Amino acid sequence: MACYVPFNDRNLDISLFTLRPTVVFVDELVEALKQISSYTESLGCVHSSIFRSIHGNLIIWYGAWMKRSSENKQLLSAALLSMLTNNHVSTMAMLVEHSFFNAYTGESRDGSPAAKFFTGDIVSLSSASSLSAGNDSSANWASYESMAMFKELFGKKMNGASSGVCLKSQAHPRIVCLFVWKSLQQCYSYILDSDYRKQLAILPNLEGFAQLDVKYDVFKVVYVSGDDVLNNIDR
């Protein structure tokens, strides 16, 4: 089964929950997050997935939700936090950060309107966050100029990527860019052949954001919603 991240925010709300495992063996944590994924379907989750950092110590739970009002989104966020804190996930990992995002631009090699990936695929995530207190300029990050620069970079320099999408946090001055790669080797080749931190300038217009927290990591997709359905069919 495939999982999708749309290139715009017309129909779906996007959420990312980042966890840092506190146990050596994280397979049990992944299994617990799979159970949460199955529960979220009744809450309106259309697609969900789990990313596991290849070299670091992070787990990301991704969810795409049916569009809802801000008030209902707050209730949903509270329900998800309750799941993570009351479930035994809290004994195996620490919740680092979470947010709902708007997708504002994206590209794919096959012309589809969403980034598509499967269990076993490689994804990279870049993020840039403003550290300036009281900064209210996040709405300007998703400028037409940055969209054009993103499309140019994807088209000319990221041949190993099959798709990419940029997301803007609804709560913080933060941009996240997710790329799906054809192989881990091609992802590494891009990292080694380019200064990916400078490439983050394609995401927002960074003028006026002197204090930035820039992060980058490479993940393996270890689960997408629908995998359990296929496993049951195989049985």
XYZ file of C-alpha atoms in Angstrom:
235
model
C 0.000 0.000 0.000
C 1.157 3.561 -0.696
C 1.107 6.570 1.619
C 0.687 10.118 0.294
C 1.670 13.654 1.279
C -0.385 16.142 -0.804
C 1.213 19.155 -2.486
C -1.466 21.558 -1.218
C -3.692 21.955 1.833
C -7.089 21.962 0.126
C -8.390 18.614 1.328
C -6.120 17.260 4.064
C -4.491 18.388 7.302
C -0.947 17.101 7.867
C 0.522 16.211 11.261
C 4.040 15.217 12.301
C 4.896 13.814 15.733
C 8.613 13.450 16.493
C 9.692 11.028 19.220
C 13.093 10.174 20.686
C 13.265 6.528 21.856
C 14.443 5.963 25.427
C 14.949 2.231 24.918
C 17.724 0.409 23.080
C 15.460 -1.808 20.971
C 12.763 0.247 19.275
C 10.815 -2.515 17.504
C 8.274 -2.598 20.351
C 7.878 1.171 20.063
C 7.211 0.867 16.335
C 4.603 -1.826 17.010
C 2.871 0.423 19.558
C 2.777 3.271 17.041
C 1.272 0.907 14.480
C -1.545 0.239 16.946
C -2.082 3.996 17.333
C -2.240 4.284 13.541
C -5.070 1.746 13.468
C -6.945 3.683 16.178
C -6.634 6.983 14.322
C -8.593 5.701 11.336
C -11.789 6.127 13.374
C -10.748 9.760 14.024
C -10.524 10.576 10.320
C -6.918 9.668 9.519
C -6.665 8.948 5.791
C -2.972 8.033 5.582
C -0.403 7.368 8.306
C 3.199 6.245 8.333
C 6.188 5.717 10.606
C 9.696 6.933 9.717
C 12.775 5.605 11.521
C 16.022 7.570 11.435
C 18.810 5.605 9.752
C 21.737 7.186 11.606
C 20.070 9.224 14.351
C 17.737 8.455 17.213
C 14.344 9.699 16.076
C 10.991 8.208 15.126
C 8.426 10.296 13.213
C 4.731 9.468 13.040
C 3.030 11.044 10.022
C -0.710 11.449 9.661
C -2.907 12.956 6.919
C -6.396 13.865 8.124
C -9.725 14.845 6.677
C -9.933 18.651 6.687
C -11.490 20.116 9.824
C -12.002 23.400 11.682
C -9.357 24.865 13.988
C -11.452 23.974 17.030
C -11.867 20.364 15.935
C -8.161 20.228 15.119
C -7.340 21.238 18.694
C -9.575 18.446 19.987
C -7.863 16.001 17.639
C -4.425 17.124 18.784
C -5.453 16.633 22.418
C -6.759 13.140 21.612
C -3.492 12.190 19.896
C -1.401 13.513 22.777
C -3.549 11.520 25.180
C -2.912 8.370 23.137
C 0.827 8.936 23.237
C 0.978 9.731 26.956
C -1.501 7.149 28.250
C -0.352 4.407 25.892
C 2.847 2.536 26.874
C 4.555 4.528 24.108
C 5.394 7.052 26.853
C 7.518 4.425 28.624
C 9.608 3.861 25.491
C 9.981 7.334 23.953
C 9.909 11.044 24.678
C 7.741 13.300 22.514
C 10.125 15.941 21.146
C 7.726 18.066 19.102
C 4.474 17.930 17.199
C 2.508 20.200 14.900
C -0.078 20.405 12.153
C 1.262 21.611 8.805
C 0.005 23.125 5.571
C 1.506 21.785 2.353
C 2.280 24.688 0.013
C 4.323 23.295 -2.867
C 5.621 20.011 -4.255
C 6.926 18.175 -7.304
C 6.938 14.577 -8.525
C 8.608 12.793 -11.429
C 5.415 11.016 -12.471
C 3.224 14.130 -12.412
C 1.115 13.030 -9.445
C -0.201 15.740 -7.051
C 1.342 14.121 -3.968
C 4.571 12.596 -2.676
C 4.045 8.824 -2.671
C 6.046 6.257 -0.702
C 5.874 2.670 0.512
C 7.268 0.684 3.420
C 11.010 0.297 2.849
C 11.415 3.583 0.954
C 13.924 6.279 1.906
C 12.806 9.792 2.832
C 14.819 12.817 3.951
C 13.477 15.680 6.043
C 14.946 19.183 6.227
C 13.619 21.774 8.647
C 14.304 25.430 9.343
C 12.820 27.121 12.420
C 13.098 30.708 13.591
C 14.558 31.077 17.086
C 13.551 34.730 17.356
C 10.982 35.267 20.079
C 7.773 36.925 19.033
C 8.437 36.459 15.330
C 5.137 36.672 13.463
C 6.529 36.525 9.917
C 6.033 32.788 9.348
C 3.200 33.462 6.908
C 5.732 35.027 4.534
C 7.953 31.944 4.413
C 5.926 30.235 1.733
C 6.581 32.912 -0.856
C 6.140 32.523 -4.599
C 9.900 33.014 -4.920
C 10.679 30.081 -2.641
C 8.209 27.897 -4.562
C 9.945 28.707 -7.835
C 13.366 27.979 -6.324
C 12.099 24.664 -4.954
C 10.837 23.594 -8.371
C 14.113 24.609 -10.024
C 16.214 22.674 -7.497
C 14.055 19.557 -7.763
C 14.100 19.675 -11.546
C 17.813 20.299 -12.092
C 19.770 19.010 -9.088
C 17.803 16.268 -7.355
C 17.610 13.574 -10.000
C 17.645 10.868 -7.347
C 14.457 12.133 -5.714
C 11.128 10.816 -6.992
C 9.065 13.509 -5.235
C 9.269 16.311 -2.700
C 6.895 18.519 -0.732
C 7.276 21.612 1.476
C 5.197 22.019 4.628
C 4.598 25.106 6.777
C 3.777 24.712 10.474
C 0.417 26.130 11.519
C 1.660 26.945 15.028
C 5.312 27.978 14.671
C 7.604 29.817 12.208
C 8.886 26.533 10.840
C 9.269 24.918 7.424
C 9.765 21.194 6.777
C 10.703 19.754 3.397
C 10.241 16.037 2.738
C 11.846 14.220 -0.212
C 11.231 10.642 -1.310
C 14.349 9.046 -2.832
C 14.720 6.346 -5.454
C 17.448 4.719 -3.330
C 19.560 5.383 -0.237
C 22.655 5.609 -2.438
C 21.142 8.413 -4.522
C 20.145 10.255 -1.354
C 23.724 10.031 -0.063
C 25.093 11.143 -3.431
C 23.001 14.309 -3.295
C 24.084 15.051 0.278
C 27.776 14.556 -0.553
C 27.619 16.547 -3.794
C 25.818 19.595 -2.398
C 25.652 21.856 0.629
C 22.160 20.838 1.663
C 22.072 23.423 4.477
C 22.430 26.204 1.958
C 19.802 24.503 -0.160
C 17.346 25.100 2.700
C 17.199 28.687 1.436
C 14.759 27.382 -1.175
C 12.169 26.689 1.482
C 11.464 30.062 3.065
C 12.692 33.528 2.293
C 15.285 33.569 5.079
C 15.857 37.330 5.078
C 15.136 38.660 8.545
C 15.583 35.246 10.140
C 19.126 35.592 11.471
C 18.569 33.035 14.235
C 17.635 29.699 12.721
C 17.545 26.127 13.948
C 18.361 23.983 10.900
C 18.007 20.194 10.990
C 18.415 17.393 8.462
C 17.973 13.631 8.728
C 17.460 10.560 6.559
C 14.757 8.024 7.418
C 13.538 4.620 6.356
C 9.788 4.141 6.054
C 9.051 1.228 8.394
C 5.242 1.279 8.143
C 2.392 2.750 6.111
C -1.300 2.354 6.886
C -2.695 -0.498 4.863
C 0.241 -2.831 5.477
C -1.829 -4.781 8.009
C -4.593 -5.246 5.432
C -2.145 -6.793 2.989
C -0.673 -9.004 5.717
C -4.126 -10.290 6.613
C -4.845 -11.050 2.950
C -1.541 -12.956 2.679
C -2.534 -15.058 5.651
